[in-house]
Amino acid sequence: MEQDDAPSSAELSFTWLVAATLHFLCAASTVYLTSDGKTIATVWPANAVLLALLLLYSRPRWITVLSAGLIGNLLANWLTRGTITGPLLLSLANGSEVAVATLLIRGRLNAFDLLRSTGALLRFILAAGVIAPLISGLLGAGAAMLVYQQHFLLAFRTWFVSDSLGLLVFTPVFLSIFNGQLADCLRSKTGLQRVQALGYLGLVAAIAYLVFVVAELPALFLIYAPVILITFRVGPLGTKMAVMMVAVIGALATTAGHGPIAMVATDPQMKAHLFQTFLAVMLLTCLPVAAEISERNRLAQELAARAAEADAEAATDMLTGLFNRRGFMRRFPPLIADRNTGFCCVAVDVDRFKGINDRWGHPFGDRVLRHIASTMRANTRADDLLARLGGDEFLMILHDEPHRTGEEICTRIQSALRQYPLTADDGTSVMVAISVGIVCFEGHEPLEQILAQADRALYEAKRDGRNGMRSAAPA
């Protein structure tokens, strides 16, 4: 989710510290572990930290994030490479890459979910995997040629693939951590589901270690099965974590001379290129599947939400917000099934409602019905069942308790209506009155019998002078 566009100075300082620290740690460890200090690293995850922060935060934080990345990158390259000219040029190249990728991915959007759909994934791959590293690769290869005397085309190819893979593999993971998606995912799962997810990730790590460190024969194909499995069982977030784990384990093992790639190539540059090719193939295989699953899950959630909304509308009286007849019939069985007390069925009818409509019009009559509904809600409990069956007929199913009887509740409602009259358009103060018929029941009686007795009690109340209340014998 997009963060606040007007952060405080403390928030900006914290963001700068996080960006600089993480970028420095990623850059320094990557150069140290996968490079000899002069060649370009095999995979470059440091820029993914900055890209994730720029996709997370609003544009006013760009200067904060990019300046932190420049300092972190400059310090990491200076410590690992021992010069200042080369690190400065490389830092500028990395900054341009992050800026270009951010502009292309965000566009006019305030927030961007990298795996929201296949289209979003393709946009992410094109921006972070092709265009941005292509531009920065020209700058980085030029710096490598001038400062470290490397061959331009070889340095460009290594830079392009290294940075492309770094952004594609690590940006989704960092963004999931920064925007709280990882924490939300963990909170939404049960304890068993968390254990299962950790088990699947452990399986991916174990097989990656087996393939890249232990196995004596090339067996890269073994990695695809657990990654695809975790994609379907855990979801896109599991895919992000799994691909990152394979990238880290594979890069470290290949650089150290272990694994299937080291079996077929001895030249460090060739090993780097082969591993980058494997990682690119795995990304292009697994991430589209994860994006498709994410899109289908999102569509399923939208359909479920719309179905629930339509179902609620079908069961709700649009004028008063109470249940309609269909909603009452649907809600009544589960209400009485969970019975710890007795119940009261209250039939309600508005006195002289036709005269109100004839004199002041139907819009005022609608106000009367809404006024009655709101008064009923204000004097009943949330677990009572209130419905408008049609016209001026209402029905209430109340929990009947010694300290809260149906008669007491109806008396309060009638008193509130008398206390708060409505004012018609012509300035006339109109006191709304209702007649009610009450019948108590235990919950096992047929609904038709309950309603019939409540209707008879209501008829007696209206016959005896209206604005009255009559109770029938228990059903």
PDB file of N, CA and C in Angstrom, residues 63-110:
ATOM      1  N   ILE A  63      14.366  11.485  -3.361  1.00  0.00           N
ATOM      2  CA  ILE A  63      15.690  12.029  -3.042  1.00  0.00           C
ATOM      3  C   ILE A  63      16.276  11.306  -1.831  1.00  0.00           C
ATOM      4  N   THR A  64      15.423  11.036  -0.852  1.00  0.00           N
ATOM      5  CA  THR A  64      15.883  10.337   0.350  1.00  0.00           C
ATOM      6  C   THR A  64      16.420   8.947   0.005  1.00  0.00           C
ATOM      7  N   VAL A  65      15.659   8.188  -0.767  1.00  0.00           N
ATOM      8  CA  VAL A  65      16.039   6.808  -1.088  1.00  0.00           C
ATOM      9  C   VAL A  65      17.245   6.768  -2.021  1.00  0.00           C
ATOM     10  N   LEU A  66      17.235   7.595  -3.062  1.00  0.00           N
ATOM     11  CA  LEU A  66      18.332   7.551  -4.027  1.00  0.00           C
ATOM     12  C   LEU A  66      19.643   8.052  -3.416  1.00  0.00           C
ATOM     13  N   SER A  67      19.578   9.072  -2.573  1.00  0.00           N
ATOM     14  CA  SER A  67      20.810   9.543  -1.929  1.00  0.00           C
ATOM     15  C   SER A  67      21.351   8.490  -0.971  1.00  0.00           C
ATOM     16  N   ALA A  68      20.457   7.794  -0.262  1.00  0.00           N
ATOM     17  CA  ALA A  68      20.905   6.710   0.621  1.00  0.00           C
ATOM     18  C   ALA A  68      21.562   5.600  -0.179  1.00  0.00           C
ATOM     19  N   GLY A  69      20.961   5.262  -1.327  1.00  0.00           N
ATOM     20  CA  GLY A  69      21.560   4.234  -2.174  1.00  0.00           C
ATOM     21  C   GLY A  69      22.910   4.646  -2.707  1.00  0.00           C
ATOM     22  N   LEU A  70      23.054   5.917  -3.056  1.00  0.00           N
ATOM     23  CA  LEU A  70      24.344   6.393  -3.567  1.00  0.00           C
ATOM     24  C   LEU A  70      25.437   6.257  -2.510  1.00  0.00           C
ATOM     25  N   ILE A  71      25.138   6.676  -1.289  1.00  0.00           N
ATOM     26  CA  ILE A  71      26.132   6.574  -0.215  1.00  0.00           C
ATOM     27  C   ILE A  71      26.443   5.115   0.111  1.00  0.00           C
ATOM     28  N   GLY A  72      25.378   4.296   0.245  1.00  0.00           N
ATOM     29  CA  GLY A  72      25.597   2.883   0.559  1.00  0.00           C
ATOM     30  C   GLY A  72      26.383   2.168  -0.520  1.00  0.00           C
ATOM     31  N   ASN A  73      26.048   2.446  -1.779  1.00  0.00           N
ATOM     32  CA  ASN A  73      26.744   1.812  -2.904  1.00  0.00           C
ATOM     33  C   ASN A  73      28.189   2.273  -2.980  1.00  0.00           C
ATOM     34  N   LEU A  74      28.404   3.564  -2.806  1.00  0.00           N
ATOM     35  CA  LEU A  74      29.758   4.115  -2.868  1.00  0.00           C
ATOM     36  C   LEU A  74      30.639   3.510  -1.779  1.00  0.00           C
ATOM     37  N   LEU A  75      30.101   3.417  -0.576  1.00  0.00           N
ATOM     38  CA  LEU A  75      30.877   2.871   0.539  1.00  0.00           C
ATOM     39  C   LEU A  75      31.164   1.385   0.325  1.00  0.00           C
ATOM     40  N   ALA A  76      30.154   0.620  -0.126  1.00  0.00           N
ATOM     41  CA  ALA A  76      30.342  -0.820  -0.324  1.00  0.00           C
ATOM     42  C   ALA A  76      31.371  -1.089  -1.412  1.00  0.00           C
ATOM     43  N   ASN A  77      31.283  -0.375  -2.540  1.00  0.00           N
ATOM     44  CA  ASN A  77      32.240  -0.589  -3.631  1.00  0.00           C
ATOM     45  C   ASN A  77      33.634  -0.121  -3.254  1.00  0.00           C
ATOM     46  N   TRP A  78      33.715   0.971  -2.481  1.00  0.00           N
ATOM     47  CA  TRP A  78      35.031   1.446  -2.074  1.00  0.00           C
ATOM     48  C   TRP A  78      35.717   0.455  -1.136  1.00  0.00           C
ATOM     49  N   LEU A  79      34.944  -0.124  -0.198  1.00  0.00           N
ATOM     50  CA  LEU A  79      35.528  -1.084   0.733  1.00  0.00           C
ATOM     51  C   LEU A  79      35.954  -2.368   0.037  1.00  0.00           C
ATOM     52  N   THR A  80      35.187  -2.812  -0.948  1.00  0.00           N
ATOM     53  CA  THR A  80      35.476  -4.100  -1.582  1.00  0.00           C
ATOM     54  C   THR A  80      36.390  -3.980  -2.797  1.00  0.00           C
ATOM     55  N   ARG A  81      36.434  -2.792  -3.426  1.00  0.00           N
ATOM     56  CA  ARG A  81      37.232  -2.640  -4.639  1.00  0.00           C
ATOM     57  C   ARG A  81      38.476  -1.772  -4.422  1.00  0.00           C
ATOM     58  N   GLY A  82      38.491  -0.964  -3.355  1.00  0.00           N
ATOM     59  CA  GLY A  82      39.702  -0.254  -2.972  1.00  0.00           C
ATOM     60  C   GLY A  82      39.982   1.038  -3.702  1.00  0.00           C
ATOM     61  N   THR A  83      39.076   1.509  -4.558  1.00  0.00           N
ATOM     62  CA  THR A  83      39.272   2.786  -5.249  1.00  0.00           C
ATOM     63  C   THR A  83      38.036   3.643  -5.067  1.00  0.00           C
ATOM     64  N   ILE A  84      38.123   4.916  -5.455  1.00  0.00           N
ATOM     65  CA  ILE A  84      36.994   5.818  -5.313  1.00  0.00           C
ATOM     66  C   ILE A  84      36.388   6.189  -6.654  1.00  0.00           C
ATOM     67  N   THR A  85      37.201   6.234  -7.722  1.00  0.00           N
ATOM     68  CA  THR A  85      36.685   6.642  -9.031  1.00  0.00           C
ATOM     69  C   THR A  85      35.708   5.626  -9.580  1.00  0.00           C
ATOM     70  N   GLY A  86      36.098   4.370  -9.579  1.00  0.00           N
ATOM     71  CA  GLY A  86      35.224   3.306 -10.081  1.00  0.00           C
ATOM     72  C   GLY A  86      33.927   3.199  -9.294  1.00  0.00           C
ATOM     73  N   PRO A  87      33.978   3.132  -7.966  1.00  0.00           N
ATOM     74  CA  PRO A  87      32.739   3.060  -7.186  1.00  0.00           C
ATOM     75  C   PRO A  87      31.795   4.222  -7.446  1.00  0.00           C
ATOM     76  N   LEU A  88      32.338   5.424  -7.649  1.00  0.00           N
ATOM     77  CA  LEU A  88      31.467   6.573  -7.907  1.00  0.00           C
ATOM     78  C   LEU A  88      30.714   6.394  -9.223  1.00  0.00           C
ATOM     79  N   LEU A  89      31.424   5.964 -10.258  1.00  0.00           N
ATOM     80  CA  LEU A  89      30.780   5.746 -11.557  1.00  0.00           C
ATOM     81  C   LEU A  89      29.758   4.607 -11.476  1.00  0.00           C
ATOM     82  N   LEU A  90      30.122   3.536 -10.781  1.00  0.00           N
ATOM     83  CA  LEU A  90      29.197   2.413 -10.641  1.00  0.00           C
ATOM     84  C   LEU A  90      27.960   2.814  -9.835  1.00  0.00           C
ATOM     85  N   SER A  91      28.149   3.651  -8.818  1.00  0.00           N
ATOM     86  CA  SER A  91      27.025   4.101  -8.001  1.00  0.00           C
ATOM     87  C   SER A  91      26.058   4.939  -8.825  1.00  0.00           C
ATOM     88  N   LEU A  92      26.585   5.806  -9.685  1.00  0.00           N
ATOM     89  CA  LEU A  92      25.730   6.613 -10.550  1.00  0.00           C
ATOM     90  C   LEU A  92      24.968   5.735 -11.531  1.00  0.00           C
ATOM     91  N   ALA A  93      25.630   4.709 -12.043  1.00  0.00           N
ATOM     92  CA  ALA A  93      24.956   3.785 -12.957  1.00  0.00           C
ATOM     93  C   ALA A  93      23.822   3.054 -12.252  1.00  0.00           C
ATOM     94  N   ASN A  94      24.086   2.607 -11.028  1.00  0.00           N
ATOM     95  CA  ASN A  94      23.035   1.923 -10.270  1.00  0.00           C
ATOM     96  C   ASN A  94      21.871   2.856  -9.952  1.00  0.00           C
ATOM     97  N   GLY A  95      22.164   4.103  -9.603  1.00  0.00           N
ATOM     98  CA  GLY A  95      21.099   5.055  -9.320  1.00  0.00           C
ATOM     99  C   GLY A  95      20.227   5.320 -10.524  1.00  0.00           C
ATOM    100  N   SER A  96      20.860   5.442 -11.698  1.00  0.00           N
ATOM    101  CA  SER A  96      20.068   5.648 -12.915  1.00  0.00           C
ATOM    102  C   SER A  96      19.185   4.449 -13.210  1.00  0.00           C
ATOM    103  N   GLU A  97      19.689   3.258 -12.936  1.00  0.00           N
ATOM    104  CA  GLU A  97      18.885   2.057 -13.168  1.00  0.00           C
ATOM    105  C   GLU A  97      17.633   2.039 -12.288  1.00  0.00           C
ATOM    106  N   VAL A  98      17.806   2.353 -11.021  1.00  0.00           N
ATOM    107  CA  VAL A  98      16.677   2.356 -10.095  1.00  0.00           C
ATOM    108  C   VAL A  98      15.660   3.421 -10.487  1.00  0.00           C
ATOM    109  N   ALA A  99      16.139   4.599 -10.858  1.00  0.00           N
ATOM    110  CA  ALA A  99      15.229   5.684 -11.226  1.00  0.00           C
ATOM    111  C   ALA A  99      14.426   5.327 -12.470  1.00  0.00           C
ATOM    112  N   VAL A 100      15.089   4.788 -13.486  1.00  0.00           N
ATOM    113  CA  VAL A 100      14.389   4.422 -14.720  1.00  0.00           C
ATOM    114  C   VAL A 100      13.365   3.325 -14.454  1.00  0.00           C
ATOM    115  N   ALA A 101      13.762   2.305 -13.701  1.00  0.00           N
ATOM    116  CA  ALA A 101      12.836   1.205 -13.406  1.00  0.00           C
ATOM    117  C   ALA A 101      11.614   1.710 -12.644  1.00  0.00           C
ATOM    118  N   THR A 102      11.839   2.603 -11.687  1.00  0.00           N
ATOM    119  CA  THR A 102      10.715   3.127 -10.904  1.00  0.00           C
ATOM    120  C   THR A 102       9.747   3.909 -11.776  1.00  0.00           C
ATOM    121  N   LEU A 103      10.270   4.780 -12.627  1.00  0.00           N
ATOM    122  CA  LEU A 103       9.416   5.578 -13.505  1.00  0.00           C
ATOM    123  C   LEU A 103       8.604   4.700 -14.446  1.00  0.00           C
ATOM    124  N   LEU A 104       9.233   3.685 -14.998  1.00  0.00           N
ATOM    125  CA  LEU A 104       8.534   2.829 -15.954  1.00  0.00           C
ATOM    126  C   LEU A 104       7.492   1.944 -15.278  1.00  0.00           C
ATOM    127  N   ILE A 105       7.783   1.457 -14.076  1.00  0.00           N
ATOM    128  CA  ILE A 105       6.849   0.559 -13.394  1.00  0.00           C
ATOM    129  C   ILE A 105       5.678   1.337 -12.825  1.00  0.00           C
ATOM    130  N   ARG A 106       5.959   2.441 -12.171  1.00  0.00           N
ATOM    131  CA  ARG A 106       4.889   3.197 -11.519  1.00  0.00           C
ATOM    132  C   ARG A 106       4.025   3.929 -12.529  1.00  0.00           C
ATOM    133  N   GLY A 107       4.646   4.570 -13.501  1.00  0.00           N
ATOM    134  CA  GLY A 107       3.879   5.361 -14.435  1.00  0.00           C
ATOM    135  C   GLY A 107       3.067   6.399 -13.694  1.00  0.00           C
ATOM    136  N   ARG A 108       1.756   6.398 -13.937  1.00  0.00           N
ATOM    137  CA  ARG A 108       0.851   7.320 -13.247  1.00  0.00           C
ATOM    138  C   ARG A 108       0.185   6.679 -12.045  1.00  0.00           C
ATOM    139  N   LEU A 109       0.581   5.478 -11.726  1.00  0.00           N
ATOM    140  CA  LEU A 109      -0.049   4.774 -10.613  1.00  0.00           C
ATOM    141  C   LEU A 109       0.568   5.214  -9.293  1.00  0.00           C
ATOM    142  N   ASN A 110      -0.249   5.247  -8.238  1.00  0.00           N
ATOM    143  CA  ASN A 110       0.261   5.566  -6.904  1.00  0.00           C
ATOM    144  C   ASN A 110       0.852   4.352  -6.220  1.00  0.00           C
TER     145      ASN A 110
END
